[in-house]
Amino acid sequence: LAAAIGGVRAIRLVTRPPIALGLWLATYFLWHVPALYDAALEHYALLHLEHVCYLAAGTLLWWPVLQDAPHRLSNAARALYLFLAFVLASPIGLLLALLPEPVYDWYVDGGGLWGLSPDVDQQIAGVTMSVEQAIVFFAVFAIFFFRFLAEEEAGGRPAQKMGRSAY
């Protein structure tokens, strides 16, 4: 199925790793702009659009990692791609965790969900985002990094062709 979908010209373009990563980062950063974030929470249609954008961008981000069609990446390239995705996306969570004032008016005006102040709520959200991304990206990065190391140890041959599974 992936090969058939990957045969579509537009899909071949948007699943190129630099383009897929760029689209995911643009989506991620754009929807965290305070005016857009607040507007999405006030208008359900916009909130649904936000979620569709995240789903589409996430699919594009992970396509080069999980699919070989239409662009086959080496294990080293997949590990590097994941490392770059993590490094480039992490500032949002870190900023939310470290900024002393709330960024989003929705939480300031709505106030105190579960008895939390808006700044504490934002800090918890930022830490949660950062930790979740670190776990997911590092786990998948480690798989491809160890596969790369196994290939290097075997003289550059892919681990799958050596008759054994490497991690």
PDB file of C-alpha atoms in Angstrom:
ATOM      1  CA  LEU A   1       0.000   0.000   0.000  1.00  0.00           C
ATOM      2  CA  ALA A   2       2.815   2.404   0.894  1.00  0.00           C
ATOM      3  CA  ALA A   3       4.488   1.726  -2.449  1.00  0.00           C
ATOM      4  CA  ALA A   4       1.241   2.493  -4.294  1.00  0.00           C
ATOM      5  CA  ILE A   5       0.655   5.685  -2.330  1.00  0.00           C
ATOM      6  CA  GLY A   6       4.332   6.595  -2.680  1.00  0.00           C
ATOM      7  CA  GLY A   7       3.983   6.333  -6.440  1.00  0.00           C
ATOM      8  CA  VAL A   8       1.849   9.477  -6.514  1.00  0.00           C
ATOM      9  CA  ARG A   9       4.006  12.408  -7.589  1.00  0.00           C
ATOM     10  CA  ALA A  10       2.830  14.773  -4.827  1.00  0.00           C
ATOM     11  CA  ILE A  11       3.416  12.091  -2.179  1.00  0.00           C
ATOM     12  CA  ARG A  12       6.929  11.449  -3.503  1.00  0.00           C
ATOM     13  CA  LEU A  13       7.605  15.157  -3.047  1.00  0.00           C
ATOM     14  CA  VAL A  14       6.171  15.678   0.449  1.00  0.00           C
ATOM     15  CA  THR A  15       7.718  12.456   1.820  1.00  0.00           C
ATOM     16  CA  ARG A  16      11.265  13.553   0.973  1.00  0.00           C
ATOM     17  CA  PRO A  17      12.862  13.771   4.412  1.00  0.00           C
ATOM     18  CA  PRO A  18      13.796  17.494   4.362  1.00  0.00           C
ATOM     19  CA  ILE A  19      10.342  18.449   3.088  1.00  0.00           C
ATOM     20  CA  ALA A  20       8.468  16.130   5.468  1.00  0.00           C
ATOM     21  CA  LEU A  21      10.498  17.407   8.412  1.00  0.00           C
ATOM     22  CA  GLY A  22      10.013  21.026   7.337  1.00  0.00           C
ATOM     23  CA  LEU A  23       6.250  20.611   6.971  1.00  0.00           C
ATOM     24  CA  TRP A  24       5.992  18.936  10.376  1.00  0.00           C
ATOM     25  CA  LEU A  25       8.067  21.634  12.064  1.00  0.00           C
ATOM     26  CA  ALA A  26       6.087  24.405  10.339  1.00  0.00           C
ATOM     27  CA  THR A  27       2.817  22.825  11.475  1.00  0.00           C
ATOM     28  CA  TYR A  28       4.100  22.310  15.006  1.00  0.00           C
ATOM     29  CA  PHE A  29       5.419  25.848  15.378  1.00  0.00           C
ATOM     30  CA  LEU A  30       2.516  27.536  13.557  1.00  0.00           C
ATOM     31  CA  TRP A  31      -0.181  26.008  15.768  1.00  0.00           C
ATOM     32  CA  HIS A  32       1.758  27.072  18.866  1.00  0.00           C
ATOM     33  CA  VAL A  33       1.642  30.755  17.870  1.00  0.00           C
ATOM     34  CA  PRO A  34      -0.451  32.211  20.717  1.00  0.00           C
ATOM     35  CA  ALA A  35      -3.080  33.889  18.490  1.00  0.00           C
ATOM     36  CA  LEU A  36      -3.690  30.678  16.503  1.00  0.00           C
ATOM     37  CA  TYR A  37      -3.589  28.439  19.557  1.00  0.00           C
ATOM     38  CA  ASP A  38      -6.115  30.606  21.415  1.00  0.00           C
ATOM     39  CA  ALA A  39      -8.345  30.904  18.330  1.00  0.00           C
ATOM     40  CA  ALA A  40      -8.380  27.113  17.909  1.00  0.00           C
ATOM     41  CA  LEU A  41      -9.541  26.692  21.500  1.00  0.00           C
ATOM     42  CA  GLU A  42     -12.335  29.205  20.932  1.00  0.00           C
ATOM     43  CA  HIS A  43     -13.584  27.768  17.597  1.00  0.00           C
ATOM     44  CA  TYR A  44     -14.153  24.033  17.302  1.00  0.00           C
ATOM     45  CA  ALA A  45     -13.864  24.033  13.502  1.00  0.00           C
ATOM     46  CA  LEU A  46     -10.406  25.568  13.786  1.00  0.00           C
ATOM     47  CA  LEU A  47      -9.502  23.096  16.541  1.00  0.00           C
ATOM     48  CA  HIS A  48     -10.488  20.208  14.258  1.00  0.00           C
ATOM     49  CA  LEU A  49      -8.420  21.732  11.453  1.00  0.00           C
ATOM     50  CA  GLU A  50      -5.476  21.963  13.855  1.00  0.00           C
ATOM     51  CA  HIS A  51      -5.814  18.266  14.690  1.00  0.00           C
ATOM     52  CA  VAL A  52      -6.085  17.273  11.013  1.00  0.00           C
ATOM     53  CA  CYS A  53      -2.944  19.328  10.314  1.00  0.00           C
ATOM     54  CA  TYR A  54      -1.096  17.555  13.143  1.00  0.00           C
ATOM     55  CA  LEU A  55      -2.214  14.141  11.886  1.00  0.00           C
ATOM     56  CA  ALA A  56      -1.172  14.898   8.299  1.00  0.00           C
ATOM     57  CA  ALA A  57       2.149  16.461   9.310  1.00  0.00           C
ATOM     58  CA  GLY A  58       2.872  13.610  11.739  1.00  0.00           C
ATOM     59  CA  THR A  59       2.195  11.067   9.012  1.00  0.00           C
ATOM     60  CA  LEU A  60       4.623  12.897   6.735  1.00  0.00           C
ATOM     61  CA  LEU A  61       7.241  13.141   9.488  1.00  0.00           C
ATOM     62  CA  TRP A  62       7.199   9.424  10.242  1.00  0.00           C
ATOM     63  CA  TRP A  63       6.821   8.219   6.625  1.00  0.00           C
ATOM     64  CA  PRO A  64      10.565   8.300   5.779  1.00  0.00           C
ATOM     65  CA  VAL A  65      11.328   6.475   9.030  1.00  0.00           C
ATOM     66  CA  LEU A  66       8.751   3.697   8.738  1.00  0.00           C
ATOM     67  CA  GLN A  67       8.405   3.244   4.964  1.00  0.00           C
ATOM     68  CA  ASP A  68      10.922   2.429   2.255  1.00  0.00           C
ATOM     69  CA  ALA A  69       8.724   3.770  -0.556  1.00  0.00           C
ATOM     70  CA  PRO A  70       9.228   6.077  -2.291  1.00  0.00           C
ATOM     71  CA  HIS A  71      12.546   7.005  -0.607  1.00  0.00           C
ATOM     72  CA  ARG A  72      14.669   4.340   1.054  1.00  0.00           C
ATOM     73  CA  LEU A  73      16.862   5.752   3.799  1.00  0.00           C
ATOM     74  CA  SER A  74      19.775   3.985   5.410  1.00  0.00           C
ATOM     75  CA  ASN A  75      19.606   3.281   9.126  1.00  0.00           C
ATOM     76  CA  ALA A  76      22.176   6.046   9.701  1.00  0.00           C
ATOM     77  CA  ALA A  77      20.056   8.532   7.731  1.00  0.00           C
ATOM     78  CA  ARG A  78      16.934   7.554   9.685  1.00  0.00           C
ATOM     79  CA  ALA A  79      18.764   8.033  12.988  1.00  0.00           C
ATOM     80  CA  LEU A  80      20.064  11.442  11.887  1.00  0.00           C
ATOM     81  CA  TYR A  81      16.593  12.473  10.671  1.00  0.00           C
ATOM     82  CA  LEU A  82      15.061  11.592  14.050  1.00  0.00           C
ATOM     83  CA  PHE A  83      17.829  13.376  15.926  1.00  0.00           C
ATOM     84  CA  LEU A  84      17.246  16.524  13.848  1.00  0.00           C
ATOM     85  CA  ALA A  85      13.475  16.322  14.368  1.00  0.00           C
ATOM     86  CA  PHE A  86      13.972  16.160  18.131  1.00  0.00           C
ATOM     87  CA  VAL A  87      16.539  18.955  18.292  1.00  0.00           C
ATOM     88  CA  LEU A  88      14.528  21.282  16.039  1.00  0.00           C
ATOM     89  CA  ALA A  89      11.181  20.653  17.776  1.00  0.00           C
ATOM     90  CA  SER A  90      12.342  20.710  21.390  1.00  0.00           C
ATOM     91  CA  PRO A  91      12.479  24.514  21.860  1.00  0.00           C
ATOM     92  CA  ILE A  92       8.688  24.813  22.121  1.00  0.00           C
ATOM     93  CA  GLY A  93       8.354  22.478  25.089  1.00  0.00           C
ATOM     94  CA  LEU A  94      11.448  23.910  26.742  1.00  0.00           C
ATOM     95  CA  LEU A  95      10.220  27.480  26.297  1.00  0.00           C
ATOM     96  CA  LEU A  96       6.800  26.649  27.704  1.00  0.00           C
ATOM     97  CA  ALA A  97       8.454  24.986  30.688  1.00  0.00           C
ATOM     98  CA  LEU A  98      10.867  27.838  31.362  1.00  0.00           C
ATOM     99  CA  LEU A  99       8.953  31.031  30.562  1.00  0.00           C
ATOM    100  CA  PRO A 100       7.845  32.762  33.767  1.00  0.00           C
ATOM    101  CA  GLU A 101       4.596  34.161  32.292  1.00  0.00           C
ATOM    102  CA  PRO A 102       1.765  32.281  30.541  1.00  0.00           C
ATOM    103  CA  VAL A 103       1.884  32.479  26.749  1.00  0.00           C
ATOM    104  CA  TYR A 104      -1.736  31.608  25.944  1.00  0.00           C
ATOM    105  CA  ASP A 105      -4.584  33.929  26.930  1.00  0.00           C
ATOM    106  CA  TRP A 106      -7.061  31.032  26.908  1.00  0.00           C
ATOM    107  CA  TYR A 107      -5.531  29.631  30.079  1.00  0.00           C
ATOM    108  CA  VAL A 108      -5.056  33.012  31.738  1.00  0.00           C
ATOM    109  CA  ASP A 109      -8.689  33.992  31.084  1.00  0.00           C
ATOM    110  CA  GLY A 110     -10.096  30.510  31.767  1.00  0.00           C
ATOM    111  CA  GLY A 111      -7.931  30.071  34.810  1.00  0.00           C
ATOM    112  CA  GLY A 112      -7.223  27.348  37.259  1.00  0.00           C
ATOM    113  CA  LEU A 113      -8.049  23.965  35.763  1.00  0.00           C
ATOM    114  CA  TRP A 114      -7.474  21.426  38.555  1.00  0.00           C
ATOM    115  CA  GLY A 115      -6.519  24.315  40.818  1.00  0.00           C
ATOM    116  CA  LEU A 116      -3.325  25.072  38.894  1.00  0.00           C
ATOM    117  CA  SER A 117      -2.254  28.610  38.144  1.00  0.00           C
ATOM    118  CA  PRO A 118      -1.833  29.354  34.410  1.00  0.00           C
ATOM    119  CA  ASP A 119       1.968  29.555  34.708  1.00  0.00           C
ATOM    120  CA  VAL A 120       2.243  26.216  36.551  1.00  0.00           C
ATOM    121  CA  ASP A 121      -0.132  24.614  34.040  1.00  0.00           C
ATOM    122  CA  GLN A 122       2.068  25.891  31.196  1.00  0.00           C
ATOM    123  CA  GLN A 123       5.232  24.646  32.887  1.00  0.00           C
ATOM    124  CA  ILE A 124       3.748  21.177  33.364  1.00  0.00           C
ATOM    125  CA  ALA A 125       2.632  21.172  29.722  1.00  0.00           C
ATOM    126  CA  GLY A 126       6.106  22.180  28.544  1.00  0.00           C
ATOM    127  CA  VAL A 127       7.816  19.505  30.623  1.00  0.00           C
ATOM    128  CA  THR A 128       5.280  16.909  29.441  1.00  0.00           C
ATOM    129  CA  MET A 129       5.873  17.848  25.788  1.00  0.00           C
ATOM    130  CA  SER A 130       9.648  17.731  26.221  1.00  0.00           C
ATOM    131  CA  VAL A 131       9.695  14.413  28.057  1.00  0.00           C
ATOM    132  CA  GLU A 132       7.239  12.756  25.651  1.00  0.00           C
ATOM    133  CA  GLN A 133       9.253  13.859  22.635  1.00  0.00           C
ATOM    134  CA  ALA A 134      12.524  12.798  24.214  1.00  0.00           C
ATOM    135  CA  ILE A 135      11.191   9.308  24.985  1.00  0.00           C
ATOM    136  CA  VAL A 136       9.596   8.703  21.587  1.00  0.00           C
ATOM    137  CA  PHE A 137      12.351  10.185  19.450  1.00  0.00           C
ATOM    138  CA  PHE A 138      15.170   8.641  21.499  1.00  0.00           C
ATOM    139  CA  ALA A 139      13.595   5.166  21.496  1.00  0.00           C
ATOM    140  CA  VAL A 140      13.177   5.095  17.712  1.00  0.00           C
ATOM    141  CA  PHE A 141      16.522   6.873  17.177  1.00  0.00           C
ATOM    142  CA  ALA A 142      18.227   4.174  19.275  1.00  0.00           C
ATOM    143  CA  ILE A 143      16.761   1.386  17.133  1.00  0.00           C
ATOM    144  CA  PHE A 144      18.124   2.853  13.922  1.00  0.00           C
ATOM    145  CA  PHE A 145      21.398   3.946  15.494  1.00  0.00           C
ATOM    146  CA  PHE A 146      22.092   0.423  16.799  1.00  0.00           C
ATOM    147  CA  ARG A 147      21.139  -1.042  13.422  1.00  0.00           C
ATOM    148  CA  PHE A 148      23.631   1.352  11.827  1.00  0.00           C
ATOM    149  CA  LEU A 149      26.336   0.259  14.289  1.00  0.00           C
ATOM    150  CA  ALA A 150      25.591  -3.413  13.548  1.00  0.00           C
ATOM    151  CA  GLU A 151      25.942  -2.713   9.816  1.00  0.00           C
ATOM    152  CA  GLU A 152      29.250  -0.951  10.366  1.00  0.00           C
ATOM    153  CA  GLU A 153      30.482  -3.861  12.447  1.00  0.00           C
ATOM    154  CA  ALA A 154      29.507  -6.237   9.644  1.00  0.00           C
ATOM    155  CA  GLY A 155      31.488  -4.241   7.109  1.00  0.00           C
ATOM    156  CA  GLY A 156      28.711  -1.981   5.877  1.00  0.00           C
ATOM    157  CA  ARG A 157      26.260  -4.711   4.903  1.00  0.00           C
ATOM    158  CA  PRO A 158      22.651  -4.178   6.065  1.00  0.00           C
ATOM    159  CA  ALA A 159      21.915  -6.248   9.169  1.00  0.00           C
ATOM    160  CA  GLN A 160      18.825  -7.844   7.579  1.00  0.00           C
ATOM    161  CA  LYS A 161      20.988  -9.463   4.880  1.00  0.00           C
ATOM    162  CA  MET A 162      23.425 -10.953   7.403  1.00  0.00           C
ATOM    163  CA  GLY A 163      20.873 -13.586   8.399  1.00  0.00           C
ATOM    164  CA  ARG A 164      20.233 -12.087  11.810  1.00  0.00           C
ATOM    165  CA  SER A 165      18.142  -9.341  13.215  1.00  0.00           C
ATOM    166  CA  ALA A 166      20.024  -6.440  14.731  1.00  0.00           C
ATOM    167  CA  TYR A 167      17.918  -4.935  17.496  1.00  0.00           C
TER     168      TYR A 167
END
